[in-house]
Structures are given as structure tokens and as C-alpha cells.
Amino acid sequence: MDFKQAYSADNLMFLLEGFGMTLRLALLAIVLSFIVGLLVGVVCYARIPIVSKLLGLLVEMVRNLPLLLIIFFARYGLPEFGIQLNLFWAAILALTVFEAAMIAEIVRSGLRSVDRGLVEASRASGLGAVQTLRHVVLPIGLRRMVPPLVSQFISLLKDTSLTVIISLAELTHNANIIMGQNINIVMPTLLLVAALYFVVNYALSLAARRLEVRRHA
Amino acid sequence: MPDFTVLTDHWETFLLGLRNTLLASLLALVGSFAAGTLIAVLRISHWRALRFLGTVYVEVFRNIPLLLVVYGFFLGLPALGIALNGFVSGTLGLIVYTSAFIAEAVRAGILAVPKGQMEAARSSGLTYAQAMRRVVLPQAVRIVIPPMTNQFLNLVKNSSVLGVIAGMDLMYYGDIINLETYDTVDTYLFVAMFYLVLTLPLAYTSRLLERRLARGG
């Protein structure tokens, strides 16, 4: 193992560039998939005839497919339908579709866990269905969703590594290129890359645990 | 309409991939259940050093991408003179990664067994190891088995990373078929269908078990 060669200035810069791309990818996908997932989850919860059922089926389908397949399809399948996206946006689209489906299920079951009695009490005191959702069910449900949501976001950050399959220049892809140079720098590079992913994810999970403790205190 | 000749002409290749995906997931389930149980026992050990070891394992592997772990076996080990093929590297990677998640489930299961069970076993003359193996773990396992359906589902989806390292799974053979037919949309439509054949029944079973458990039956 050759740590000195592995951590040369050029290699470190290249890895940091990749790390920057990984973070950008993850951040944008987190925001987008949260918005879409929240909307879809609420619609599924609301049991609007036909619409909720159809969306529910779609969510179930996407959730049960490998993300790798969805990423590949977004890049190489969509052009056959006339939708041409560059690497970055193909990755964003795939990540958003998959993670939004996961989040929609978290949102739906979080909302369903809110006590029926509260909903009935709210409706009985004159609030409409939408008002009940906005002022009663969502605030209570969302607080309960924080832990599973954070672990989904951690999954998302890890999942960005799967975009190697379309050669997007993020951390894992750049590491792959460096590792191809010389067999002696493979392990040192893998260790450094693992450390970079770990730091961000561990910080996220600590923050989530903090939130949890404060809420129970 | 999808072109069904893609399916009929490459039927055997699809089935080979399906078989290997199922095989890798099953091997990884058994392997990571064994390893995960061991790590869970470390996590609740009386010895601080062992507890620390277990905690580090769980935190590290829950917070880095699966693909990196797989690369560790596929690209890292050859540097140490050990060359494994894609299928074996991928399956080992799945075991190491998934056992961190299973360890947490088993730990929760062990903690759910009433304390009196351990105390009664100890006071009737069993050593700690005997009491753990013969009294506590069998009861914990019964609590932990239902959520394993969900872990198996995740394994089937996650095993698609084998496709990145020529692991002879469904994703890999999809790629082979795609290069022959140049029909990306239909090829991956059928690949997706084969994944759903495995995952949808698992998702259904998992939900059924959860509901039964919630009812306390």
C-alpha cells in the first residue's frame, strides 16, 4: 500500500472535486424528493378516488425496483422517448423519483399513525378536511417522520455513489479513475473515500439523534 | 407495446440472471444474519472493548455506500494478492454491509426479551454464554424474523450492485442482452419485471407480517 502516492495533491484535488459533486447531487435530490414525496404521500393518505390508488401503485412499483436500474434507465432509456438529459440531470431525475417514492411511503404511514380521534375532534369542531390536514395531522405526523426521513436522506447520500453506472463525475467515480492507475493505491483511496462519506452521514445521524432526544426530553 | 421477442429470444439469459440475483441475496441473507447476530452480542457485551468494537462496526458500515464495501473486496483485495470474482466479491460486500443493519435489529430483539429470562437462566446454573445461546437468543430470534423479510427485499434490490462489477446477476445479464439487442427500453423493462417478480411478493409478505405483529397475534 502506498499512502503517499495515493494522497498526492493531484489525487486529493480530484477526489475533493468529486466530493463537491456528490454533495451538490445529494442536496438537490434531498430537496426535490422531499417536496415530491410529501405531496405524493399526502395524496396517498387523502384517499382521493382513483388518483390515490394510481399514485399508490406507482409508489409501490418504484420502491421495489433497484435504484441502479432507474439511474441507468434515466440515462439510456429516456432518450428513446425523446427525453435527452445530461448526466447530472439524469442522475437528479432518477434519484428524485426513487427517493420520493420512499419518502411518500414514510409520509403516508406517518400521517396514518396520527390518532383518528384527533381527526374526528378537529372535523367535529368545524374544520374542513384540508384545514384538518394542515393544522392537525401534518404538524403531528411530520414530527414523527423526522427519524425515518433522516435515515432516508443518509441512504440518498450513499445512493449517489450508484451514479458510477452512468459515469457522472462524483466521488466514487473519481476514486475509481484514481484506483485504475496503480494497484497499490486502491486501499488507501477506498479508505479516504469511505471516511468522506462517513463524516457527512455520521454528522447527519448525530443531528437526528439530538433532535430525537430533545423531543422526548 | 414492448417487443416480446427480446424476452423470448433471451429467456435463458434472463433466468440465469434471476437465479444468480436470488442466490446472491439468499447467501447474503444467511451470512449477514449470522454475522449480524454475532455483532449484536458484541454490542451488548459486558466488556467495554467488545461493545466498542461492535458499535464501530455498525456505525461505519451503516454510513458508507454499499458500493465502496463491494469495491473493497473486488478492487482492494487483489492488492493484497487475493483475487475474487464479481459474484463472490459482491456477495461478501452485501454480507458485510447488511450485517450492520441486521445487528441493530437483533440487538433490539435481545433487549426486548424480559430481563428475568437471563436472570432465571443464570440462577439455575447456566453461564452467561449458555444463557445467551440457549435462552435469550432463541426468543430474540423469534422477534427478529419478521423484519428479515424486509431485509431480504433490500438485499434483492441491493444485489444489483453486482452488475457494476460483472457479478453475473440480473443487472449484469441485462447489460449483456442490451448490447446484443440495442433495445434498451424493452430490455430493461423486462429486467425491471423480473426484479418485481421477486420484490413485490416480499413487500406484500412483509406488510402482512407487520400487521399481524401489530395486532399481537
Coordinates of C-alpha atoms in Angstrom, one line a residue:
Chain A
M1 CA 0.0 0.0 0.0
D2 CA 1.3 3.4 -1.0
F3 CA -0.4 6.1 1.0
K4 CA 2.0 8.9 -0.1
Q5 CA 1.3 8.2 -3.8
A6 CA -2.4 7.8 -3.2
Y7 CA -2.7 11.1 -1.4
S8 CA -0.8 13.2 -3.8
A9 CA -2.0 16.7 -4.3
D10 CA -3.5 15.9 -7.7
N11 CA -5.4 12.9 -6.4
L12 CA -6.7 14.8 -3.4
M13 CA -7.9 17.7 -5.6
F14 CA -9.6 15.2 -7.9
L15 CA -11.4 13.5 -5.0
L16 CA -12.5 16.7 -3.5
E17 CA -14.0 17.8 -6.8
G18 CA -15.9 14.6 -6.9
F19 CA -17.0 15.1 -3.3
G20 CA -18.3 18.5 -4.2
M21 CA -20.4 16.9 -6.9
T22 CA -21.6 14.2 -4.6
L23 CA -22.8 16.9 -2.1
R24 CA -24.5 19.0 -4.7
L25 CA -26.2 16.0 -6.1
A26 CA -27.4 14.8 -2.7
L27 CA -28.5 18.2 -1.6
L28 CA -30.6 19.0 -4.7
A29 CA -32.1 15.4 -4.7
I30 CA -32.9 15.7 -1.0
V31 CA -34.8 19.0 -1.5
L32 CA -36.6 17.8 -4.6
S33 CA -37.5 14.3 -3.4
F34 CA -38.8 15.7 -0.1
I35 CA -41.1 18.1 -1.9
V36 CA -42.4 15.5 -4.3
G37 CA -42.5 12.8 -1.7
L38 CA -44.5 15.0 0.7
L39 CA -47.1 15.8 -2.0
V40 CA -47.4 12.2 -3.2
G41 CA -47.6 11.0 0.4
V42 CA -50.4 13.4 1.3
V43 CA -52.3 12.5 -1.8
C44 CA -52.0 8.8 -1.0
Y45 CA -53.1 9.5 2.6
A46 CA -56.1 11.6 1.5
R47 CA -57.7 8.7 -0.4
I48 CA -58.9 10.7 -3.3
P49 CA -60.7 8.3 -5.6
I50 CA -58.6 6.8 -8.4
V51 CA -55.8 9.3 -8.1
S52 CA -54.6 8.0 -4.7
K53 CA -54.9 4.4 -5.8
L54 CA -52.9 5.0 -9.0
L55 CA -50.2 7.0 -7.3
G56 CA -50.0 4.3 -4.6
L57 CA -49.4 1.6 -7.2
L58 CA -46.7 3.7 -8.9
V59 CA -45.0 4.3 -5.5
E60 CA -45.1 0.6 -4.7
M61 CA -43.6 -0.2 -8.1
V62 CA -40.7 2.3 -7.9
R63 CA -39.9 1.4 -4.3
N64 CA -39.4 -2.2 -5.2
L65 CA -37.0 -1.7 -8.1
P66 CA -33.3 -1.3 -7.7
L67 CA -32.2 2.4 -7.9
L68 CA -29.3 1.3 -10.1
L69 CA -31.8 0.2 -12.8
I70 CA -33.7 3.5 -12.5
I71 CA -30.5 5.5 -12.9
F72 CA -29.4 3.5 -15.9
F73 CA -32.9 3.9 -17.5
A74 CA -32.9 7.7 -16.9
R75 CA -29.7 8.0 -18.9
Y76 CA -30.0 5.4 -21.6
G77 CA -33.7 4.6 -21.8
L78 CA -35.4 8.0 -21.8
P79 CA -33.6 9.2 -25.0
E80 CA -35.7 6.6 -26.9
F81 CA -38.7 8.6 -25.8
G82 CA -37.1 11.8 -27.0
I83 CA -36.1 12.9 -23.5
Q84 CA -32.4 13.8 -23.6
L85 CA -30.9 14.8 -20.2
N86 CA -27.2 15.4 -19.4
L87 CA -25.5 13.2 -16.8
F88 CA -26.3 15.5 -13.9
W89 CA -30.0 15.9 -14.6
A90 CA -30.4 12.2 -15.5
A91 CA -29.0 11.4 -12.0
I92 CA -31.1 14.0 -10.3
L93 CA -34.3 12.7 -12.0
A94 CA -33.6 9.1 -11.1
L95 CA -32.6 9.9 -7.5
T96 CA -35.7 12.1 -7.1
V97 CA -38.1 9.6 -8.5
F98 CA -36.8 6.7 -6.3
E99 CA -36.3 8.6 -3.1
A100 CA -39.6 10.5 -3.5
A101 CA -41.3 7.1 -3.6
M102 CA -39.6 6.0 -0.4
I103 CA -40.4 9.3 1.2
A104 CA -44.0 9.2 0.1
E105 CA -44.4 5.9 1.9
I106 CA -42.8 7.4 5.1
V107 CA -45.2 10.4 4.9
R108 CA -48.3 8.3 4.2
S109 CA -47.7 5.9 7.1
G110 CA -46.6 8.8 9.4
L111 CA -49.9 10.6 8.7
R112 CA -51.9 7.4 9.2
S113 CA -50.2 7.0 12.6
V114 CA -51.9 10.2 13.8
D115 CA -54.8 9.3 16.2
R116 CA -58.2 9.0 14.4
G117 CA -59.8 10.7 17.4
L118 CA -57.8 13.9 16.8
V119 CA -59.0 14.0 13.2
E120 CA -62.6 13.4 14.3
A121 CA -62.4 16.0 17.0
S122 CA -61.0 18.5 14.6
R123 CA -63.7 17.8 12.0
A124 CA -66.4 18.0 14.7
S125 CA -65.1 21.4 15.8
G126 CA -65.9 22.7 12.3
L127 CA -62.5 22.4 10.5
G128 CA -62.7 21.2 6.9
A129 CA -60.7 18.2 5.6
V130 CA -57.9 20.4 4.2
Q131 CA -57.7 22.5 7.3
T132 CA -57.6 19.4 9.5
L133 CA -54.8 18.1 7.4
R134 CA -52.8 21.3 7.5
H135 CA -53.3 22.3 11.1
V136 CA -53.7 18.9 12.9
V137 CA -52.5 15.9 11.0
L138 CA -49.5 17.3 9.2
P139 CA -47.8 19.0 12.2
I140 CA -48.2 16.0 14.4
G141 CA -47.3 13.5 11.7
L142 CA -44.3 15.4 10.3
R143 CA -42.7 15.5 13.8
R144 CA -43.0 11.7 13.9
M145 CA -41.4 11.3 10.5
V146 CA -38.1 13.0 11.4
P147 CA -36.1 9.9 12.3
P148 CA -37.1 7.8 9.2
L149 CA -36.7 10.8 7.0
V150 CA -33.2 11.5 8.1
S151 CA -32.2 7.9 7.6
Q152 CA -33.7 8.1 4.1
F153 CA -31.6 11.2 3.5
I154 CA -28.5 9.3 4.6
S155 CA -29.5 6.5 2.3
L156 CA -29.8 9.0 -0.5
L157 CA -26.3 10.4 0.1
K158 CA -24.9 6.8 -0.1
D159 CA -27.0 6.1 -3.1
T160 CA -25.4 8.9 -5.1
S161 CA -22.5 6.5 -5.5
L162 CA -24.6 4.3 -7.8
T163 CA -24.4 7.0 -10.5
V164 CA -21.0 5.4 -11.3
I165 CA -23.0 3.4 -13.7
I166 CA -23.6 6.4 -15.9
S167 CA -20.0 7.8 -15.3
L168 CA -21.1 11.0 -13.5
A169 CA -18.0 12.6 -12.0
E170 CA -18.9 12.3 -8.3
L171 CA -16.7 10.9 -5.5
T172 CA -17.0 7.2 -6.2
H173 CA -16.4 7.7 -10.0
N174 CA -13.4 9.9 -9.4
A175 CA -12.0 7.4 -6.9
N176 CA -12.5 4.7 -9.5
I177 CA -10.4 6.5 -12.0
I178 CA -7.6 7.1 -9.5
M179 CA -7.7 3.5 -8.4
G180 CA -7.2 2.4 -12.0
Q181 CA -3.7 4.0 -12.1
N182 CA -2.0 1.6 -9.8
I183 CA -3.0 -1.3 -7.6
N184 CA -1.0 -0.1 -4.6
I185 CA -3.2 3.0 -4.1
V186 CA -6.5 1.2 -4.2
M187 CA -6.9 0.5 -0.5
P188 CA -5.7 4.0 0.7
T189 CA -8.1 5.6 -1.8
L190 CA -11.0 3.5 -0.7
L191 CA -10.3 4.3 3.0
L192 CA -10.2 8.1 2.3
V193 CA -13.4 8.0 0.3
A194 CA -15.1 5.9 3.0
A195 CA -14.0 8.5 5.5
L196 CA -15.5 11.3 3.5
Y197 CA -18.9 9.6 3.2
F198 CA -18.8 8.6 6.8
V199 CA -18.2 12.1 8.2
V200 CA -21.2 13.6 6.4
N201 CA -23.6 10.7 7.2
Y202 CA -22.5 10.3 10.8
A203 CA -23.0 14.1 11.4
L204 CA -26.5 13.8 9.9
S205 CA -27.3 10.8 12.1
L206 CA -26.0 12.5 15.2
A207 CA -28.0 15.6 14.4
A208 CA -31.1 13.4 14.0
R209 CA -30.4 11.7 17.4
R210 CA -30.1 15.1 19.0
L211 CA -33.5 16.2 17.6
E212 CA -35.0 12.9 18.9
V213 CA -33.6 13.3 22.4
R214 CA -34.7 16.9 22.7
R215 CA -38.2 16.0 21.6
H216 CA -38.5 13.3 24.3
A217 CA -36.9 15.4 27.0
Chain B
M1 CA -46.2 -2.3 -27.0
P2 CA -43.0 -3.9 -25.7
D3 CA -41.1 -6.1 -28.1
F4 CA -41.6 -9.6 -26.6
T5 CA -39.0 -11.1 -28.8
V6 CA -36.4 -9.6 -26.5
L7 CA -37.9 -11.7 -23.8
T8 CA -38.4 -14.9 -25.8
D9 CA -35.0 -14.8 -27.5
H10 CA -33.1 -14.2 -24.3
W11 CA -35.3 -16.1 -21.9
E12 CA -32.5 -18.3 -20.6
T13 CA -30.1 -15.4 -20.1
F14 CA -32.8 -13.6 -18.1
L15 CA -33.4 -16.7 -16.0
L16 CA -29.7 -17.2 -15.3
G17 CA -29.5 -13.6 -14.1
L18 CA -32.6 -14.0 -12.0
R19 CA -31.2 -17.2 -10.4
N20 CA -27.9 -15.5 -9.6
T21 CA -29.6 -12.5 -8.1
L22 CA -31.7 -14.8 -5.9
L23 CA -28.7 -16.9 -5.0
A24 CA -26.6 -13.9 -4.0
S25 CA -29.4 -12.4 -2.0
L26 CA -30.1 -15.7 -0.2
L27 CA -26.4 -16.3 0.6
A28 CA -26.1 -12.8 1.8
L29 CA -29.2 -13.1 4.0
V30 CA -27.9 -16.2 5.7
G31 CA -24.4 -14.8 6.0
S32 CA -25.4 -11.4 7.3
F33 CA -27.9 -12.9 9.8
A34 CA -25.1 -15.0 11.3
A35 CA -22.6 -12.1 11.3
G36 CA -25.3 -9.6 12.5
T37 CA -26.2 -11.8 15.5
L38 CA -22.6 -12.0 16.5
I39 CA -22.2 -8.2 16.3
A40 CA -25.4 -7.7 18.2
V41 CA -24.0 -9.9 21.0
L42 CA -20.8 -7.8 21.0
R43 CA -22.9 -4.6 21.2
I44 CA -24.5 -5.7 24.5
S45 CA -21.4 -7.4 26.0
H46 CA -20.2 -6.6 29.5
W47 CA -16.7 -5.9 28.2
R48 CA -16.3 -2.3 27.1
A49 CA -13.7 -3.1 24.4
L50 CA -16.1 -5.6 22.7
R51 CA -19.0 -3.2 22.9
F52 CA -16.9 -0.5 21.3
L53 CA -15.8 -2.9 18.5
G54 CA -19.5 -3.7 17.8
T55 CA -20.5 -0.1 17.8
V56 CA -17.7 1.0 15.5
Y57 CA -18.7 -1.8 13.0
V58 CA -22.3 -0.8 13.0
E59 CA -21.7 2.9 12.7
V60 CA -19.0 2.6 10.0
F61 CA -20.9 0.2 7.7
R62 CA -24.3 2.0 8.1
N63 CA -22.8 5.3 7.0
I64 CA -20.7 4.3 3.9
P65 CA -22.1 3.3 0.5
L66 CA -22.5 -0.4 -0.2
L67 CA -20.6 0.0 -3.5
L68 CA -17.5 1.0 -1.6
V69 CA -17.6 -2.1 0.5
V70 CA -18.0 -4.2 -2.6
Y71 CA -15.1 -2.3 -4.2
G72 CA -13.1 -3.2 -1.1
F73 CA -13.5 -6.9 -1.9
F74 CA -13.3 -6.6 -5.7
L75 CA -10.6 -4.0 -6.1
G76 CA -8.9 -3.8 -2.7
L77 CA -8.2 -7.5 -2.0
P78 CA -6.3 -8.1 -5.3
A79 CA -3.7 -5.6 -4.0
L80 CA -3.2 -8.0 -1.1
G81 CA -2.9 -10.9 -3.5
I82 CA -6.4 -12.2 -3.2
A83 CA -8.5 -12.1 -6.4
L84 CA -12.2 -12.9 -6.1
N85 CA -14.7 -12.9 -9.0
G86 CA -17.5 -10.4 -9.2
F87 CA -20.2 -12.7 -7.8
V88 CA -18.2 -13.6 -4.7
S89 CA -16.9 -10.1 -4.0
G90 CA -20.4 -8.7 -4.4
T91 CA -21.9 -11.3 -2.1
L92 CA -19.3 -10.7 0.6
G93 CA -19.8 -7.0 0.3
L94 CA -23.5 -7.5 0.7
I95 CA -22.9 -9.6 3.9
V96 CA -20.5 -7.1 5.5
Y97 CA -22.8 -4.2 4.7
T98 CA -26.1 -5.7 5.6
S99 CA -24.9 -7.3 8.8
A100 CA -24.6 -3.8 10.3
F101 CA -28.3 -3.3 9.8
I102 CA -29.3 -6.7 11.0
A103 CA -27.1 -6.3 14.1
E104 CA -29.3 -3.4 15.1
A105 CA -32.5 -5.4 14.6
V106 CA -31.1 -8.4 16.6
R107 CA -29.9 -6.1 19.4
A108 CA -33.4 -4.6 19.7
G109 CA -34.8 -8.1 19.7
I110 CA -32.4 -9.2 22.5
L111 CA -33.3 -6.1 24.6
A112 CA -37.0 -6.9 24.1
V113 CA -36.6 -10.3 25.9
P114 CA -37.5 -9.7 29.5
K115 CA -34.5 -9.3 31.9
G116 CA -36.0 -12.0 34.1
Q117 CA -35.2 -14.7 31.5
M118 CA -31.5 -14.1 31.7
E119 CA -31.6 -13.8 35.5
A120 CA -33.6 -17.1 35.8
A121 CA -31.2 -18.9 33.4
R122 CA -28.2 -17.6 35.3
S123 CA -29.6 -18.5 38.7
S124 CA -30.3 -22.1 37.6
G125 CA -26.6 -22.5 36.9
L126 CA -26.1 -21.6 33.3
T127 CA -23.1 -19.5 32.4
Y128 CA -23.7 -16.1 30.6
A129 CA -22.7 -17.6 27.2
Q130 CA -25.0 -20.6 27.8
A131 CA -27.9 -18.4 28.9
M132 CA -27.5 -16.2 25.9
R133 CA -27.3 -19.0 23.4
R134 CA -30.0 -21.3 24.9
V135 CA -32.5 -18.9 26.5
V136 CA -32.2 -15.3 25.3
L137 CA -31.2 -15.6 21.6
P138 CA -33.9 -18.2 20.6
Q139 CA -36.5 -15.8 22.0
A140 CA -34.9 -12.8 20.4
V141 CA -34.7 -14.5 17.0
R142 CA -38.4 -15.1 17.1
I143 CA -39.0 -11.4 17.4
V144 CA -36.4 -10.6 14.7
I145 CA -37.5 -13.0 12.0
P146 CA -40.5 -11.0 10.6
P147 CA -38.4 -7.8 9.9
M148 CA -36.0 -10.1 8.0
T149 CA -38.4 -10.3 5.1
N150 CA -37.8 -6.6 4.6
Q151 CA -34.0 -7.1 4.8
F152 CA -34.3 -9.8 2.2
L153 CA -36.2 -7.4 -0.1
N154 CA -33.5 -4.8 0.4
L155 CA -30.9 -7.4 -0.4
V156 CA -32.6 -8.3 -3.7
K157 CA -32.6 -4.7 -4.7
N158 CA -29.1 -4.0 -3.4
S159 CA -27.6 -7.1 -5.1
S160 CA -27.9 -5.1 -8.3
V161 CA -24.5 -3.6 -7.5
L162 CA -23.1 -6.9 -8.7
G163 CA -23.9 -5.6 -12.1
V164 CA -21.3 -2.9 -11.7
I165 CA -18.5 -5.5 -11.1
A166 CA -19.6 -8.1 -13.6
G167 CA -21.2 -10.2 -10.9
M168 CA -23.4 -12.3 -13.2
D169 CA -26.6 -11.1 -11.7
L170 CA -29.8 -9.9 -13.4
M171 CA -28.5 -6.4 -13.9
Y172 CA -25.3 -7.8 -15.5
Y173 CA -27.1 -10.1 -17.9
G174 CA -29.5 -7.2 -18.7
D175 CA -26.4 -5.3 -19.9
I176 CA -25.3 -8.3 -22.0
I177 CA -28.8 -8.6 -23.6
N178 CA -28.9 -4.8 -24.2
L179 CA -25.6 -4.9 -26.0
E180 CA -27.0 -7.7 -28.3
T181 CA -30.4 -6.2 -29.0
Y182 CA -29.7 -2.5 -28.8
D183 CA -33.2 -2.3 -27.4
T184 CA -32.5 -0.6 -24.1
V185 CA -36.1 0.3 -23.2
D186 CA -37.6 -3.2 -23.7
T187 CA -34.5 -5.0 -22.2
Y188 CA -34.7 -3.0 -19.0
L189 CA -38.4 -3.2 -18.9
F190 CA -38.1 -7.0 -18.7
V191 CA -35.2 -6.7 -16.2
A192 CA -37.5 -4.5 -14.0
M193 CA -40.3 -7.0 -14.4
F194 CA -38.0 -9.8 -13.2
Y195 CA -37.0 -7.7 -10.1
L196 CA -40.6 -7.0 -9.3
V197 CA -41.4 -10.7 -9.5
L198 CA -39.0 -11.2 -6.6
T199 CA -39.7 -8.0 -4.6
L200 CA -43.4 -7.4 -4.8
P201 CA -44.3 -10.7 -3.0
L202 CA -41.7 -10.0 -0.4
A203 CA -43.2 -6.5 0.1
Y204 CA -46.6 -8.0 0.5
T205 CA -45.4 -10.7 3.0
S206 CA -43.5 -8.1 5.0
R207 CA -46.6 -5.9 5.3
L208 CA -48.8 -8.9 6.3
L209 CA -46.3 -9.9 9.0
E210 CA -46.1 -6.3 10.3
R211 CA -49.9 -6.1 10.6
R212 CA -50.1 -9.4 12.3
L213 CA -47.4 -8.4 14.7
A214 CA -49.1 -5.1 15.4
R215 CA -52.3 -7.0 16.3
G216 CA -50.2 -9.0 18.7
G217 CA -51.1 -12.3 17.1

